[in-house]
Amino acid sequence: VAIMTNQGSACYARGEYRHAIQWNEQAGALGQDLAGDGYFLLGNLALVHAMLGHTVIAENLYTEALVLVKSAGDLRAESSVLGDMGLLHYDQGRYDSAYTLHQQALSLSRALGDHYAEGDDLINLGLALQALGQIDAAAASFQDAYCVAASIGNRQGMAYALGNQGR
């Protein structure tokens, strides 16, 4: 199953989205029990469907993944799925719900002490705030993301936060 999801990821990276779906669906058929990292498989499928414009399917897959991780009590995975759902909503122009989802992901990342995810969540939150016209709050979120990235030596995160401040 892992090899199939890896093949799906490789196809996704090459822009071969339909093949990525096929690999991930085959993996799902073999691993009928989606315990463990099943949310990862659902997330992969959701991501590819979103890239193909199948946003309703993507939303349903993310929702299924969220139910799965909540029932497993996996807060790190829950934060990840919430962030991914937030990105989907942002791409659809649903900025209010994107903001809410990124806020939830940020709360979990902070509770877990996951500073890499916290920085990403702050940037995504800033983008949603910016889209909502809350420029000062967005700038503060980007500044917070920069500070978090700097505190852990994440130069890429620092650059991304600075780049978003100049939008």
PDB file of C-alpha atoms in Angstrom:
ATOM      1  CA  VAL A   1       0.000   0.000   0.000  1.00  0.00           C
ATOM      2  CA  ALA A   2       2.837   2.394   0.884  1.00  0.00           C
ATOM      3  CA  ILE A   3       4.486   1.794  -2.477  1.00  0.00           C
ATOM      4  CA  MET A   4       1.244   2.617  -4.259  1.00  0.00           C
ATOM      5  CA  THR A   5       0.753   5.860  -2.343  1.00  0.00           C
ATOM      6  CA  ASN A   6       4.377   6.758  -3.086  1.00  0.00           C
ATOM      7  CA  GLN A   7       3.713   6.101  -6.783  1.00  0.00           C
ATOM      8  CA  GLY A   8       0.660   8.342  -6.496  1.00  0.00           C
ATOM      9  CA  SER A   9       2.782  11.076  -4.918  1.00  0.00           C
ATOM     10  CA  ALA A  10       5.335  10.785  -7.710  1.00  0.00           C
ATOM     11  CA  CYS A  11       2.617  11.080 -10.344  1.00  0.00           C
ATOM     12  CA  TYR A  12       1.235  14.118  -8.538  1.00  0.00           C
ATOM     13  CA  ALA A  13       4.666  15.754  -8.525  1.00  0.00           C
ATOM     14  CA  ARG A  14       4.923  15.201 -12.289  1.00  0.00           C
ATOM     15  CA  GLY A  15       1.471  16.694 -12.848  1.00  0.00           C
ATOM     16  CA  GLU A  16      -0.036  13.333 -13.788  1.00  0.00           C
ATOM     17  CA  TYR A  17      -3.100  13.833 -11.621  1.00  0.00           C
ATOM     18  CA  ARG A  18      -5.319  11.146 -13.076  1.00  0.00           C
ATOM     19  CA  HIS A  19      -2.577   8.544 -12.579  1.00  0.00           C
ATOM     20  CA  ALA A  20      -2.072   9.815  -9.033  1.00  0.00           C
ATOM     21  CA  ILE A  21      -5.759   9.178  -8.331  1.00  0.00           C
ATOM     22  CA  GLN A  22      -5.522   5.677  -9.780  1.00  0.00           C
ATOM     23  CA  TRP A  23      -2.515   4.761  -7.615  1.00  0.00           C
ATOM     24  CA  ASN A  24      -4.104   6.135  -4.459  1.00  0.00           C
ATOM     25  CA  GLU A  25      -7.445   4.470  -5.162  1.00  0.00           C
ATOM     26  CA  GLN A  26      -5.667   1.138  -5.698  1.00  0.00           C
ATOM     27  CA  ALA A  27      -3.868   1.613  -2.402  1.00  0.00           C
ATOM     28  CA  GLY A  28      -7.183   2.314  -0.718  1.00  0.00           C
ATOM     29  CA  ALA A  29      -8.745  -0.816  -2.211  1.00  0.00           C
ATOM     30  CA  LEU A  30      -5.908  -2.947  -0.830  1.00  0.00           C
ATOM     31  CA  GLY A  31      -5.872  -1.243   2.537  1.00  0.00           C
ATOM     32  CA  GLN A  32      -9.623  -1.355   3.156  1.00  0.00           C
ATOM     33  CA  ASP A  33      -8.997  -0.627   6.820  1.00  0.00           C
ATOM     34  CA  LEU A  34      -7.984   3.015   6.821  1.00  0.00           C
ATOM     35  CA  ALA A  35      -6.630   2.894  10.363  1.00  0.00           C
ATOM     36  CA  GLY A  36      -3.235   4.377  11.050  1.00  0.00           C
ATOM     37  CA  ASP A  37      -2.187   6.632   8.226  1.00  0.00           C
ATOM     38  CA  GLY A  38      -5.433   6.252   6.281  1.00  0.00           C
ATOM     39  CA  TYR A  39      -5.996   9.981   6.587  1.00  0.00           C
ATOM     40  CA  PHE A  40      -2.798  10.427   4.559  1.00  0.00           C
ATOM     41  CA  LEU A  41      -4.259   8.388   1.699  1.00  0.00           C
ATOM     42  CA  LEU A  42      -7.526  10.330   1.852  1.00  0.00           C
ATOM     43  CA  GLY A  43      -5.579  13.596   1.955  1.00  0.00           C
ATOM     44  CA  ASN A  44      -3.557  12.576  -1.103  1.00  0.00           C
ATOM     45  CA  LEU A  45      -6.727  11.780  -3.002  1.00  0.00           C
ATOM     46  CA  ALA A  46      -8.329  15.043  -1.889  1.00  0.00           C
ATOM     47  CA  LEU A  47      -5.313  17.054  -2.998  1.00  0.00           C
ATOM     48  CA  VAL A  48      -5.277  15.500  -6.453  1.00  0.00           C
ATOM     49  CA  HIS A  49      -9.031  15.931  -6.904  1.00  0.00           C
ATOM     50  CA  ALA A  50      -8.683  19.572  -5.869  1.00  0.00           C
ATOM     51  CA  MET A  51      -5.957  20.071  -8.487  1.00  0.00           C
ATOM     52  CA  LEU A  52      -8.313  18.643 -11.100  1.00  0.00           C
ATOM     53  CA  GLY A  53     -11.075  21.006 -10.006  1.00  0.00           C
ATOM     54  CA  HIS A  54     -13.136  18.270  -8.345  1.00  0.00           C
ATOM     55  CA  THR A  55     -13.638  20.393  -5.255  1.00  0.00           C
ATOM     56  CA  VAL A  56     -16.759  18.624  -3.975  1.00  0.00           C
ATOM     57  CA  ILE A  57     -14.943  15.278  -4.032  1.00  0.00           C
ATOM     58  CA  ALA A  58     -11.918  16.877  -2.380  1.00  0.00           C
ATOM     59  CA  GLU A  59     -14.088  18.408   0.346  1.00  0.00           C
ATOM     60  CA  ASN A  60     -15.749  15.044   1.020  1.00  0.00           C
ATOM     61  CA  LEU A  61     -12.395  13.268   1.233  1.00  0.00           C
ATOM     62  CA  TYR A  62     -10.978  15.871   3.618  1.00  0.00           C
ATOM     63  CA  THR A  63     -14.124  15.607   5.753  1.00  0.00           C
ATOM     64  CA  GLU A  64     -13.750  11.816   5.848  1.00  0.00           C
ATOM     65  CA  ALA A  65     -10.083  12.199   6.814  1.00  0.00           C
ATOM     66  CA  LEU A  66     -11.011  14.668   9.561  1.00  0.00           C
ATOM     67  CA  VAL A  67     -13.541  12.240  11.054  1.00  0.00           C
ATOM     68  CA  LEU A  68     -10.914   9.492  10.943  1.00  0.00           C
ATOM     69  CA  VAL A  69      -8.177  11.479  12.701  1.00  0.00           C
ATOM     70  CA  LYS A  70     -10.568  12.864  15.316  1.00  0.00           C
ATOM     71  CA  SER A  71     -11.790   9.371  16.155  1.00  0.00           C
ATOM     72  CA  ALA A  72      -8.166   8.233  16.450  1.00  0.00           C
ATOM     73  CA  GLY A  73      -7.309  11.224  18.644  1.00  0.00           C
ATOM     74  CA  ASP A  74      -4.381  12.141  16.374  1.00  0.00           C
ATOM     75  CA  LEU A  75      -4.065  15.886  16.974  1.00  0.00           C
ATOM     76  CA  ARG A  76      -1.071  16.338  14.654  1.00  0.00           C
ATOM     77  CA  ALA A  77      -2.957  14.724  11.775  1.00  0.00           C
ATOM     78  CA  GLU A  78      -6.075  16.712  12.673  1.00  0.00           C
ATOM     79  CA  SER A  79      -4.092  19.931  12.446  1.00  0.00           C
ATOM     80  CA  SER A  80      -2.735  18.884   9.064  1.00  0.00           C
ATOM     81  CA  VAL A  81      -6.156  17.999   7.652  1.00  0.00           C
ATOM     82  CA  LEU A  82      -7.660  21.255   8.953  1.00  0.00           C
ATOM     83  CA  GLY A  83      -4.860  23.204   7.268  1.00  0.00           C
ATOM     84  CA  ASP A  84      -5.372  21.345   4.002  1.00  0.00           C
ATOM     85  CA  MET A  85      -9.116  22.003   4.146  1.00  0.00           C
ATOM     86  CA  GLY A  86      -8.344  25.659   4.805  1.00  0.00           C
ATOM     87  CA  LEU A  87      -6.201  25.796   1.678  1.00  0.00           C
ATOM     88  CA  LEU A  88      -9.010  24.237  -0.351  1.00  0.00           C
ATOM     89  CA  HIS A  89     -11.492  26.811   0.966  1.00  0.00           C
ATOM     90  CA  TYR A  90      -9.026  29.619   0.269  1.00  0.00           C
ATOM     91  CA  ASP A  91      -8.586  28.429  -3.321  1.00  0.00           C
ATOM     92  CA  GLN A  92     -12.375  28.437  -3.697  1.00  0.00           C
ATOM     93  CA  GLY A  93     -12.614  32.003  -2.424  1.00  0.00           C
ATOM     94  CA  ARG A  94     -14.272  30.882   0.827  1.00  0.00           C
ATOM     95  CA  TYR A  95     -12.039  33.110   2.928  1.00  0.00           C
ATOM     96  CA  ASP A  96     -14.149  33.177   6.099  1.00  0.00           C
ATOM     97  CA  SER A  97     -14.141  29.402   6.428  1.00  0.00           C
ATOM     98  CA  ALA A  98     -10.475  29.249   5.358  1.00  0.00           C
ATOM     99  CA  TYR A  99      -9.683  31.643   8.204  1.00  0.00           C
ATOM    100  CA  THR A 100     -11.621  29.500  10.695  1.00  0.00           C
ATOM    101  CA  LEU A 101      -9.952  26.275   9.564  1.00  0.00           C
ATOM    102  CA  HIS A 102      -6.460  27.801   9.687  1.00  0.00           C
ATOM    103  CA  GLN A 103      -7.208  29.225  13.155  1.00  0.00           C
ATOM    104  CA  GLN A 104      -8.176  25.730  14.341  1.00  0.00           C
ATOM    105  CA  ALA A 105      -5.047  24.218  12.804  1.00  0.00           C
ATOM    106  CA  LEU A 106      -2.909  26.914  14.434  1.00  0.00           C
ATOM    107  CA  SER A 107      -4.412  26.226  17.855  1.00  0.00           C
ATOM    108  CA  LEU A 108      -3.562  22.534  17.545  1.00  0.00           C
ATOM    109  CA  SER A 109      -0.044  23.209  16.228  1.00  0.00           C
ATOM    110  CA  ARG A 110       0.645  25.494  19.172  1.00  0.00           C
ATOM    111  CA  ALA A 111      -0.784  22.995  21.672  1.00  0.00           C
ATOM    112  CA  LEU A 112       1.485  20.325  20.198  1.00  0.00           C
ATOM    113  CA  GLY A 113       4.529  22.596  20.177  1.00  0.00           C
ATOM    114  CA  ASP A 114       4.967  21.946  16.436  1.00  0.00           C
ATOM    115  CA  HIS A 115       6.715  25.160  15.438  1.00  0.00           C
ATOM    116  CA  TYR A 116       7.122  24.260  11.761  1.00  0.00           C
ATOM    117  CA  ALA A 117       3.378  23.697  11.424  1.00  0.00           C
ATOM    118  CA  GLU A 118       2.713  26.789  13.538  1.00  0.00           C
ATOM    119  CA  GLY A 119       4.692  28.932  11.105  1.00  0.00           C
ATOM    120  CA  ASP A 120       2.858  27.477   8.116  1.00  0.00           C
ATOM    121  CA  ASP A 121      -0.489  27.962   9.840  1.00  0.00           C
ATOM    122  CA  LEU A 122       0.349  31.594  10.618  1.00  0.00           C
ATOM    123  CA  ILE A 123       1.221  32.249   6.975  1.00  0.00           C
ATOM    124  CA  ASN A 124      -1.986  30.581   5.769  1.00  0.00           C
ATOM    125  CA  LEU A 125      -3.963  32.519   8.360  1.00  0.00           C
ATOM    126  CA  GLY A 126      -2.316  35.733   7.146  1.00  0.00           C
ATOM    127  CA  LEU A 127      -3.267  34.978   3.556  1.00  0.00           C
ATOM    128  CA  ALA A 128      -6.890  34.412   4.559  1.00  0.00           C
ATOM    129  CA  LEU A 129      -6.894  37.644   6.578  1.00  0.00           C
ATOM    130  CA  GLN A 130      -5.398  39.507   3.638  1.00  0.00           C
ATOM    131  CA  ALA A 131      -8.116  38.156   1.342  1.00  0.00           C
ATOM    132  CA  LEU A 132     -10.702  39.327   3.868  1.00  0.00           C
ATOM    133  CA  GLY A 133      -9.241  42.834   3.708  1.00  0.00           C
ATOM    134  CA  GLN A 134      -7.807  42.703   7.226  1.00  0.00           C
ATOM    135  CA  ILE A 135      -4.384  43.951   6.159  1.00  0.00           C
ATOM    136  CA  ASP A 136      -3.021  44.908   9.597  1.00  0.00           C
ATOM    137  CA  ALA A 137      -4.021  41.551  11.096  1.00  0.00           C
ATOM    138  CA  ALA A 138      -2.498  39.768   8.087  1.00  0.00           C
ATOM    139  CA  ALA A 139       0.785  41.673   8.513  1.00  0.00           C
ATOM    140  CA  ALA A 140       0.840  40.733  12.204  1.00  0.00           C
ATOM    141  CA  SER A 141       0.282  37.073  11.307  1.00  0.00           C
ATOM    142  CA  PHE A 142       3.145  37.167   8.775  1.00  0.00           C
ATOM    143  CA  GLN A 143       5.380  38.837  11.386  1.00  0.00           C
ATOM    144  CA  ASP A 144       4.487  36.138  13.917  1.00  0.00           C
ATOM    145  CA  ALA A 145       5.281  33.486  11.296  1.00  0.00           C
ATOM    146  CA  TYR A 146       8.664  35.112  10.726  1.00  0.00           C
ATOM    147  CA  CYS A 147       9.423  35.105  14.456  1.00  0.00           C
ATOM    148  CA  VAL A 148       8.461  31.441  14.822  1.00  0.00           C
ATOM    149  CA  ALA A 149      10.553  30.463  11.796  1.00  0.00           C
ATOM    150  CA  ALA A 150      13.532  32.464  13.072  1.00  0.00           C
ATOM    151  CA  SER A 151      13.295  30.849  16.515  1.00  0.00           C
ATOM    152  CA  ILE A 152      13.798  27.393  14.993  1.00  0.00           C
ATOM    153  CA  GLY A 153      16.237  28.383  12.267  1.00  0.00           C
ATOM    154  CA  ASN A 154      13.782  27.771   9.436  1.00  0.00           C
ATOM    155  CA  ARG A 155      15.243  30.072   6.805  1.00  0.00           C
ATOM    156  CA  GLN A 156      12.744  28.996   4.147  1.00  0.00           C
ATOM    157  CA  GLY A 157       9.868  29.835   6.494  1.00  0.00           C
ATOM    158  CA  MET A 158      11.478  33.184   7.296  1.00  0.00           C
ATOM    159  CA  ALA A 159      11.784  34.011   3.593  1.00  0.00           C
ATOM    160  CA  TYR A 160       8.202  32.972   2.891  1.00  0.00           C
ATOM    161  CA  ALA A 161       6.884  35.087   5.774  1.00  0.00           C
ATOM    162  CA  LEU A 162       8.872  38.105   4.605  1.00  0.00           C
ATOM    163  CA  GLY A 163       7.739  37.599   1.016  1.00  0.00           C
ATOM    164  CA  ASN A 164       4.103  37.593   2.059  1.00  0.00           C
ATOM    165  CA  GLN A 165       4.545  40.804   4.031  1.00  0.00           C
ATOM    166  CA  GLY A 166       5.490  42.548   0.791  1.00  0.00           C
ATOM    167  CA  ARG A 167       2.355  41.497  -1.113  1.00  0.00           C
TER     168      ARG A 167
END
